[in-house]
mmCIF file of C-alpha atoms and ligand atoms in Angstrom:
data_model
loop_
_atom_site.group_PDB
_atom_site.id
_atom_site.type_symbol
_atom_site.label_atom_id
_atom_site.label_comp_id
_atom_site.label_asym_id
_atom_site.label_seq_id
_atom_site.Cartn_x
_atom_site.Cartn_y
_atom_site.Cartn_z
ATOM 1 C CA UNK A 1 -84.271 -13.981 -40.344
ATOM 2 C CA UNK A 2 -80.471 -14.613 -39.969
ATOM 3 C CA UNK A 3 -81.139 -18.122 -37.841
ATOM 4 C CA UNK A 4 -78.665 -20.998 -37.608
ATOM 5 C CA UNK A 5 -80.310 -24.164 -39.997
ATOM 6 C CA UNK A 6 -78.110 -26.963 -40.213
ATOM 7 C CA UNK A 7 -78.420 -28.775 -43.780
ATOM 8 C CA UNK A 8 -76.873 -32.858 -44.147
ATOM 9 C CA UNK A 9 -76.505 -34.024 -47.558
ATOM 10 C CA UNK A 10 -75.732 -30.287 -48.739
ATOM 11 C CA UNK A 11 -73.238 -30.842 -51.572
ATOM 12 C CA UNK A 12 -75.468 -31.910 -54.316
ATOM 13 C CA UNK A 13 -79.867 -32.550 -54.816
ATOM 14 C CA UNK A 14 -82.063 -31.650 -52.467
ATOM 15 C CA UNK A 15 -79.639 -30.958 -49.946
ATOM 16 C CA UNK A 16 -78.421 -27.986 -52.058
ATOM 17 C CA UNK A 17 -81.572 -27.047 -52.660
ATOM 18 C CA UNK A 18 -82.802 -26.675 -48.716
ATOM 19 C CA UNK A 19 -79.319 -25.150 -48.319
ATOM 20 C CA UNK A 20 -80.338 -22.768 -51.004
ATOM 21 C CA UNK A 21 -83.450 -21.243 -50.128
ATOM 22 C CA UNK A 22 -82.636 -21.083 -46.839
ATOM 23 C CA UNK A 23 -79.350 -19.642 -47.723
ATOM 24 C CA UNK A 24 -82.228 -16.809 -49.641
ATOM 25 C CA UNK A 25 -83.852 -16.098 -46.777
ATOM 26 C CA UNK A 26 -80.991 -15.085 -45.634
ATOM 27 C CA UNK A 27 -80.162 -17.565 -42.671
ATOM 28 C CA UNK A 28 -77.185 -18.829 -41.233
ATOM 29 C CA UNK A 29 -76.206 -22.247 -43.389
ATOM 30 C CA UNK A 30 -73.989 -24.855 -41.923
ATOM 31 C CA UNK A 31 -73.431 -27.313 -44.895
ATOM 32 C CA UNK A 32 -72.199 -30.805 -44.152
ATOM 33 C CA UNK A 33 -71.666 -33.719 -47.142
ATOM 34 C CA UNK A 34 -68.640 -36.428 -47.468
ATOM 35 C CA UNK A 35 -67.246 -33.754 -49.425
ATOM 36 C CA UNK A 36 -67.379 -30.758 -47.833
ATOM 37 C CA UNK A 37 -68.785 -29.166 -50.792
ATOM 38 C CA UNK A 38 -71.816 -26.450 -50.230
ATOM 39 C CA UNK A 39 -73.957 -24.199 -52.168
ATOM 40 C CA UNK A 40 -72.883 -20.240 -52.768
ATOM 41 C CA UNK A 41 -73.605 -18.386 -49.674
ATOM 42 C CA UNK A 42 -73.622 -20.838 -46.993
ATOM 43 C CA UNK A 43 -71.823 -19.733 -44.153
ATOM 44 C CA UNK A 44 -70.069 -23.509 -43.392
ATOM 45 C CA UNK A 45 -69.270 -26.298 -44.872
ATOM 46 C CA UNK A 46 -67.849 -29.337 -43.710
ATOM 47 C CA UNK A 47 -66.984 -32.589 -44.405
ATOM 48 C CA UNK A 48 -68.455 -34.979 -42.546
ATOM 49 C CA UNK A 49 -69.502 -38.809 -42.987
ATOM 50 C CA UNK A 50 -72.957 -38.688 -41.115
ATOM 51 C CA UNK A 51 -72.394 -42.732 -40.617
ATOM 52 C CA UNK A 52 -69.090 -42.261 -38.193
ATOM 53 C CA UNK A 53 -71.361 -40.500 -34.497
ATOM 54 C CA UNK A 54 -67.852 -38.766 -33.465
ATOM 55 C CA UNK A 55 -67.403 -36.963 -36.683
ATOM 56 C CA UNK A 56 -70.722 -35.841 -36.497
ATOM 57 C CA UNK A 57 -70.398 -34.675 -32.244
ATOM 58 C CA UNK A 58 -67.251 -33.102 -33.854
ATOM 59 C CA UNK A 59 -69.286 -31.587 -36.788
ATOM 60 C CA UNK A 60 -72.141 -30.532 -34.529
ATOM 61 C CA UNK A 61 -70.202 -28.522 -31.842
ATOM 62 C CA UNK A 62 -68.067 -27.059 -34.518
ATOM 63 C CA UNK A 63 -71.279 -25.494 -36.607
ATOM 64 C CA UNK A 64 -72.164 -24.343 -32.899
ATOM 65 C CA UNK A 65 -69.273 -23.016 -31.592
ATOM 66 C CA UNK A 66 -69.158 -20.201 -35.166
ATOM 67 C CA UNK A 67 -72.651 -20.225 -35.795
ATOM 68 C CA UNK A 68 -74.510 -20.411 -32.341
ATOM 69 C CA UNK A 69 -77.041 -23.375 -31.154
ATOM 70 C CA UNK A 70 -78.888 -24.905 -34.129
ATOM 71 C CA UNK A 71 -82.346 -23.254 -34.828
ATOM 72 C CA UNK A 72 -83.126 -26.165 -37.614
ATOM 73 C CA UNK A 73 -81.738 -29.369 -37.948
ATOM 74 C CA UNK A 74 -82.595 -30.981 -41.606
ATOM 75 C CA UNK A 75 -81.480 -34.559 -41.727
ATOM 76 C CA UNK A 76 -81.102 -35.247 -45.828
ATOM 77 C CA UNK A 77 -78.017 -36.707 -46.296
ATOM 78 C CA UNK A 78 -78.626 -40.713 -48.085
ATOM 79 C CA UNK A 79 -77.496 -43.053 -50.119
ATOM 80 C CA UNK A 80 -78.819 -46.010 -52.347
ATOM 81 C CA UNK A 81 -77.128 -49.534 -52.714
ATOM 82 C CA UNK A 82 -80.181 -50.957 -54.933
ATOM 83 C CA UNK A 83 -80.702 -54.331 -55.399
ATOM 84 C CA UNK A 84 -83.150 -57.375 -54.948
ATOM 85 C CA UNK A 85 -83.113 -58.671 -51.192
ATOM 86 C CA UNK A 86 -82.402 -62.745 -52.366
ATOM 87 C CA UNK A 87 -78.475 -61.229 -53.905
ATOM 88 C CA UNK A 88 -78.568 -58.184 -51.217
ATOM 89 C CA UNK A 89 -74.613 -58.108 -49.885
ATOM 90 C CA UNK A 90 -74.592 -57.555 -45.997
ATOM 91 C CA UNK A 91 -72.211 -54.664 -47.226
ATOM 92 C CA UNK A 92 -75.435 -53.132 -49.042
ATOM 93 C CA UNK A 93 -77.507 -53.283 -46.637
ATOM 94 C CA UNK A 94 -75.533 -52.133 -44.547
ATOM 95 C CA UNK A 95 -73.918 -49.004 -45.914
ATOM 96 C CA UNK A 96 -77.125 -47.971 -45.917
ATOM 97 C CA UNK A 97 -78.283 -48.378 -42.525
ATOM 98 C CA UNK A 98 -75.824 -46.487 -41.456
ATOM 99 C CA UNK A 99 -75.459 -43.865 -43.887
ATOM 100 C CA UNK A 100 -79.700 -43.095 -43.976
ATOM 101 C CA UNK A 101 -80.835 -44.549 -40.162
ATOM 102 C CA UNK A 102 -77.686 -44.440 -38.348
ATOM 103 C CA UNK A 103 -76.751 -41.388 -39.505
ATOM 104 C CA UNK A 104 -79.927 -39.767 -38.958
ATOM 105 C CA UNK A 105 -79.986 -40.524 -35.407
ATOM 106 C CA UNK A 106 -76.437 -38.885 -34.893
ATOM 107 C CA UNK A 107 -77.341 -35.511 -36.218
ATOM 108 C CA UNK A 108 -80.676 -35.525 -34.691
ATOM 109 C CA UNK A 109 -79.024 -36.560 -31.803
ATOM 110 C CA UNK A 110 -76.209 -34.412 -31.356
ATOM 111 C CA UNK A 111 -78.150 -31.107 -32.660
ATOM 112 C CA UNK A 112 -81.250 -31.593 -30.361
ATOM 113 C CA UNK A 113 -79.591 -30.950 -26.746
ATOM 114 C CA UNK A 114 -79.259 -26.744 -28.218
ATOM 115 C CA UNK A 115 -83.019 -26.973 -29.172
ATOM 116 C CA UNK A 116 -84.140 -28.044 -26.231
ATOM 117 C CA UNK A 117 -81.900 -25.624 -23.540
ATOM 118 C CA UNK A 118 -83.594 -22.788 -26.028
ATOM 119 C CA UNK A 119 -86.875 -24.315 -25.585
ATOM 120 C CA UNK A 120 -87.150 -23.738 -29.549
ATOM 121 C CA UNK A 121 -86.224 -25.494 -32.856
ATOM 122 C CA UNK A 122 -86.407 -27.689 -35.084
ATOM 123 C CA UNK A 123 -86.012 -30.975 -36.564
ATOM 124 C CA UNK A 124 -86.776 -32.115 -40.200
ATOM 125 C CA UNK A 125 -86.461 -36.147 -41.827
ATOM 126 C CA UNK A 126 -85.725 -36.651 -45.164
ATOM 127 C CA UNK A 127 -87.471 -40.033 -45.871
ATOM 128 C CA UNK A 128 -88.952 -41.294 -49.048
ATOM 129 C CA UNK A 129 -92.099 -42.594 -50.052
ATOM 130 C CA UNK A 130 -90.120 -46.234 -51.302
ATOM 131 C CA UNK A 131 -91.978 -47.331 -47.679
ATOM 132 C CA UNK A 132 -94.934 -46.894 -48.583
ATOM 133 C CA UNK A 133 -95.751 -48.526 -51.961
ATOM 134 C CA UNK A 134 -92.692 -51.034 -52.023
ATOM 135 C CA UNK A 135 -90.298 -50.453 -54.231
ATOM 136 C CA UNK A 136 -88.450 -54.049 -55.530
ATOM 137 C CA UNK A 137 -84.643 -53.430 -54.956
ATOM 138 C CA UNK A 138 -85.193 -50.903 -51.755
ATOM 139 C CA UNK A 139 -85.621 -53.042 -49.378
ATOM 140 C CA UNK A 140 -82.291 -51.292 -47.062
ATOM 141 C CA UNK A 141 -83.646 -48.226 -48.571
ATOM 142 C CA UNK A 142 -87.432 -49.010 -47.128
ATOM 143 C CA UNK A 143 -86.218 -49.976 -43.881
ATOM 144 C CA UNK A 144 -83.455 -46.751 -43.649
ATOM 145 C CA UNK A 145 -86.921 -44.379 -44.558
ATOM 146 C CA UNK A 146 -89.422 -46.310 -42.773
ATOM 147 C CA UNK A 147 -86.909 -46.345 -39.322
ATOM 148 C CA UNK A 148 -86.923 -42.324 -39.978
ATOM 149 C CA UNK A 149 -90.782 -41.979 -39.499
ATOM 150 C CA UNK A 150 -90.512 -44.196 -35.992
ATOM 151 C CA UNK A 151 -87.678 -42.787 -35.317
ATOM 152 C CA UNK A 152 -89.324 -38.901 -35.824
ATOM 153 C CA UNK A 153 -92.325 -39.820 -33.791
ATOM 154 C CA UNK A 154 -90.737 -41.194 -30.699
ATOM 155 C CA UNK A 155 -88.194 -38.073 -30.763
ATOM 156 C CA UNK A 156 -91.916 -36.266 -31.276
ATOM 157 C CA UNK A 157 -93.412 -36.915 -28.221
ATOM 158 C CA UNK A 158 -89.501 -37.114 -26.419
ATOM 159 C CA UNK A 159 -88.974 -33.082 -26.789
ATOM 160 C CA UNK A 160 -92.923 -31.893 -27.704
ATOM 161 C CA UNK A 161 -93.125 -29.321 -23.936
ATOM 162 C CA UNK A 162 -89.717 -28.004 -25.116
ATOM 163 C CA UNK A 163 -90.909 -25.997 -27.666
ATOM 164 C CA UNK A 164 -88.938 -28.326 -30.671
ATOM 165 C CA UNK A 165 -90.776 -30.184 -33.487
ATOM 166 C CA UNK A 166 -89.796 -33.055 -35.151
ATOM 167 C CA UNK A 167 -91.684 -33.851 -38.739
ATOM 168 C CA UNK A 168 -90.723 -36.194 -41.728
ATOM 169 C CA UNK A 169 -90.713 -35.245 -45.358
ATOM 170 C CA UNK A 170 -91.535 -38.396 -48.059
ATOM 171 C CA UNK A 171 -90.284 -37.184 -51.337
ATOM 172 C CA UNK A 172 -91.245 -39.271 -54.283
ATOM 173 C CA UNK A 173 -89.193 -39.085 -57.531
ATOM 174 C CA UNK A 174 -87.335 -36.479 -58.108
ATOM 175 C CA UNK A 175 -84.320 -35.765 -60.050
ATOM 176 C CA UNK A 176 -81.140 -36.020 -58.746
ATOM 177 C CA UNK A 177 -77.949 -37.665 -59.309
ATOM 178 C CA UNK A 178 -79.732 -40.336 -57.192
ATOM 179 C CA UNK A 179 -82.011 -40.995 -60.061
ATOM 180 C CA UNK A 180 -79.918 -40.045 -62.324
ATOM 181 C CA UNK A 181 -79.107 -43.490 -64.103
ATOM 182 C CA UNK A 182 -82.820 -45.059 -63.601
ATOM 183 C CA UNK A 183 -82.967 -45.060 -67.488
ATOM 184 C CA UNK A 184 -86.140 -46.479 -69.190
ATOM 185 C CA UNK A 185 -87.169 -47.151 -64.919
ATOM 186 C CA UNK A 186 -87.760 -43.645 -64.584
ATOM 187 C CA UNK A 187 -90.048 -42.850 -67.702
ATOM 188 C CA UNK A 188 -92.145 -45.842 -66.237
ATOM 189 C CA UNK A 189 -92.231 -44.672 -62.961
ATOM 190 C CA UNK A 190 -92.910 -40.932 -64.186
ATOM 191 C CA UNK A 191 -96.314 -42.518 -65.978
ATOM 192 C CA UNK A 192 -98.045 -43.503 -62.483
ATOM 193 C CA UNK A 193 -97.320 -40.062 -61.303
ATOM 194 C CA UNK A 194 -100.878 -38.628 -61.080
ATOM 195 C CA UNK A 195 -98.950 -35.105 -61.751
ATOM 196 C CA UNK A 196 -97.317 -36.186 -64.577
ATOM 197 C CA UNK A 197 -93.830 -35.009 -63.878
ATOM 198 C CA UNK A 198 -91.053 -35.855 -61.745
ATOM 199 C CA UNK A 199 -90.302 -34.000 -58.468
ATOM 200 C CA UNK A 200 -87.272 -31.430 -58.466
ATOM 201 C CA UNK A 201 -85.500 -30.383 -55.844
ATOM 202 C CA UNK A 202 -86.630 -27.305 -55.534
ATOM 203 C CA UNK A 203 -90.385 -28.952 -54.672
ATOM 204 C CA UNK A 204 -88.771 -30.481 -51.689
ATOM 205 C CA UNK A 205 -86.978 -27.129 -50.411
ATOM 206 C CA UNK A 206 -90.549 -25.019 -49.880
ATOM 207 C CA UNK A 207 -92.214 -27.274 -47.719
ATOM 208 C CA UNK A 208 -88.966 -28.146 -45.691
ATOM 209 C CA UNK A 209 -88.498 -23.711 -45.061
ATOM 210 C CA UNK A 210 -92.044 -23.646 -43.884
ATOM 211 C CA UNK A 211 -91.837 -26.813 -41.331
ATOM 212 C CA UNK A 212 -89.290 -24.974 -39.935
ATOM 213 C CA UNK A 213 -91.016 -21.664 -40.218
ATOM 214 C CA UNK A 214 -92.750 -20.355 -37.151
ATOM 215 C CA UNK A 215 -96.108 -21.059 -39.311
ATOM 216 C CA UNK A 216 -95.776 -24.726 -38.996
ATOM 217 C CA UNK A 217 -95.018 -24.281 -35.115
ATOM 218 C CA UNK A 218 -98.377 -26.626 -34.178
ATOM 219 C CA UNK A 219 -96.944 -29.436 -35.971
ATOM 220 C CA UNK A 220 -95.186 -32.512 -34.399
ATOM 221 C CA UNK A 221 -94.897 -35.972 -35.517
ATOM 222 C CA UNK A 222 -96.359 -35.379 -39.064
ATOM 223 C CA UNK A 223 -95.207 -36.998 -42.367
ATOM 224 C CA UNK A 224 -95.538 -34.721 -45.326
ATOM 225 C CA UNK A 225 -95.125 -36.776 -49.057
ATOM 226 C CA UNK A 226 -94.646 -34.453 -51.445
ATOM 227 C CA UNK A 227 -94.602 -37.045 -54.515
ATOM 228 C CA UNK A 228 -97.134 -35.507 -57.114
ATOM 229 C CA UNK A 229 -99.457 -38.004 -55.573
ATOM 230 C CA UNK A 230 -97.175 -40.977 -56.260
ATOM 231 C CA UNK A 231 -98.479 -42.264 -52.970
ATOM 232 C CA UNK A 232 -100.915 -40.476 -52.341
ATOM 233 C CA UNK A 233 -100.397 -39.481 -48.617
ATOM 234 C CA UNK A 234 -100.397 -43.330 -47.465
HETATM 235 P P1 NAP B 301 -77.977 -37.515 -53.835
HETATM 236 O O1 NAP B 301 -78.280 -35.973 -55.412
HETATM 237 O O2 NAP B 301 -77.591 -38.432 -54.301
HETATM 238 O O3 NAP B 301 -77.274 -36.416 -52.827
HETATM 239 C C1 NAP B 301 -76.678 -37.370 -51.743
HETATM 240 C C2 NAP B 301 -76.508 -35.927 -50.807
HETATM 241 O O4 NAP B 301 -75.524 -37.011 -49.276
HETATM 242 C C3 NAP B 301 -74.825 -35.545 -50.825
HETATM 243 O O5 NAP B 301 -74.919 -34.442 -50.256
HETATM 244 C C4 NAP B 301 -73.895 -36.778 -51.312
HETATM 245 O O6 NAP B 301 -72.940 -35.572 -49.786
HETATM 246 C C5 NAP B 301 -74.567 -36.460 -48.622
HETATM 247 N N1 NAP B 301 -74.225 -37.767 -48.184
HETATM 248 C C6 NAP B 301 -74.394 -39.516 -49.190
HETATM 249 N N2 NAP B 301 -73.610 -40.018 -48.331
HETATM 250 C C7 NAP B 301 -73.701 -39.392 -47.278
HETATM 251 C C8 NAP B 301 -72.707 -39.342 -46.348
HETATM 252 N N3 NAP B 301 -72.176 -40.813 -45.076
HETATM 253 N N4 NAP B 301 -72.408 -38.387 -45.048
HETATM 254 C C9 NAP B 301 -71.997 -36.976 -45.175
HETATM 255 N N5 NAP B 301 -73.233 -36.811 -46.534
HETATM 256 C C10 NAP B 301 -73.620 -37.497 -46.974
HETATM 257 O O7 NAP B 301 -78.999 -37.392 -53.358
HETATM 258 P P2 NAP B 301 -81.130 -36.448 -53.373
HETATM 259 O O8 NAP B 301 -82.184 -37.117 -54.591
HETATM 260 O O9 NAP B 301 -80.750 -35.257 -52.964
HETATM 261 O O10 NAP B 301 -81.330 -37.606 -52.245
HETATM 262 C C11 NAP B 301 -81.239 -36.238 -50.963
HETATM 263 C C12 NAP B 301 -82.131 -37.119 -49.485
HETATM 264 O O11 NAP B 301 -83.202 -37.220 -49.965
HETATM 265 C C13 NAP B 301 -82.054 -38.636 -49.403
HETATM 266 O O12 NAP B 301 -81.781 -38.748 -48.056
HETATM 267 C C14 NAP B 301 -82.391 -39.312 -50.241
HETATM 268 O O13 NAP B 301 -82.719 -40.671 -49.963
HETATM 269 C C15 NAP B 301 -84.093 -38.778 -50.616
HETATM 270 N N6 NAP B 301 -84.841 -38.814 -51.682
HETATM 271 C C16 NAP B 301 -84.468 -38.443 -52.664
HETATM 272 C C17 NAP B 301 -85.125 -39.198 -53.996
HETATM 273 C C18 NAP B 301 -85.170 -38.647 -54.790
HETATM 274 O O14 NAP B 301 -85.830 -38.830 -56.141
HETATM 275 N N7 NAP B 301 -83.816 -38.351 -55.565
HETATM 276 C C19 NAP B 301 -86.357 -39.360 -53.302
HETATM 277 C C20 NAP B 301 -87.168 -39.461 -51.686
HETATM 278 C C21 NAP B 301 -85.913 -38.886 -51.244
HETATM 279 P P3 NAP B 301 -71.356 -36.087 -50.468
HETATM 280 O O15 NAP B 301 -71.124 -37.303 -51.671
HETATM 281 O O16 NAP B 301 -70.491 -34.890 -50.910
HETATM 282 O O17 NAP B 301 -70.749 -37.002 -49.585
#
C-alpha cells in the first residue's frame, strides 16, 4: 500500500517482526531504536533514544520530511528493570518509566499532529498483560504499561472525530531477548498459558497490522490482549 509506518524499538524482537510485517505488505517503514539497527527492507532507520523528547521530535521530523506524513505509529520501544519494589532503586524505576511511558507519549505526540492534519491515521501502543495479572518484581513496568492504557484512551477521545484511531495491544509472554534470561520462571509461566505455548513476535505483528488497516477503522480506545489466554481478556 506504500503507507509510511513508523515503528519504535524496531531493531529486534516484537518491533522487528512488526517492521518486517509492514515491509512485506509494501509499506515504507521508518525504524527507530537506540542502536539504529533495522530489519532489511525498511525505508529508513534512525538511532533515537525515545526517552529524550528532543531526539524523538527531530527523528519524526526527519522521517516525515523523507517519507511523508506518518500513516501509523507503532509505539513499541520498551525495557524492563525488574526487582522487588522494596529493593527497587530510583534508577530502576525511572529508567522504565522514561522509556516505556514517557517515550511512548513523546512518540505519539510527535506523530499525531500530521495524522490530525491528514484526518486519518492510527497509533498503536504495545503494552503488556503485566498490569492485568500482577507480576512480582515488575512494579515499574506494570505502572508504565498500565499508564499506556490510560494514555491511549485519553488520546483516542481527543482525536476520534479527526479520523485517527488509538489502540493498545497487550502481549503475554513472547519469545524475545527481553524474556531470554527468565530461566526456570519461563517454564513456570508458560505452564500458566492456556494455549500451552509462549508467543512468537509474529503473533503480535499480524494483530498490529490489522489495527493499522482500513478494516479496523471503527476500533478505537481498545485494549487487545495477545497472550494465548494468559489474562483471559482482563
Ligand atoms: P526486546 O527484544 O528487548 O526489544 C526492545 C526494543 O526496544 C529494541 O528494539 C530496543 O532497541 C528498543 N529500545 C529499548 N529502549 C529504547 C530507547 N530508550 N529508545 C529507543 N529504542 C529503545 O523486547 P521485546 O520483547 O521485543 O519488546 C517489545 C515491546 O513489547 C516492549 O515494549 C515490551 O515491553 C513489550 N512486551 C514484550 C513482551 C515479551 O514477553 N517479550 C510481553 C509484553 C510486552 P535498541 O536496544 O537498539 O535500542
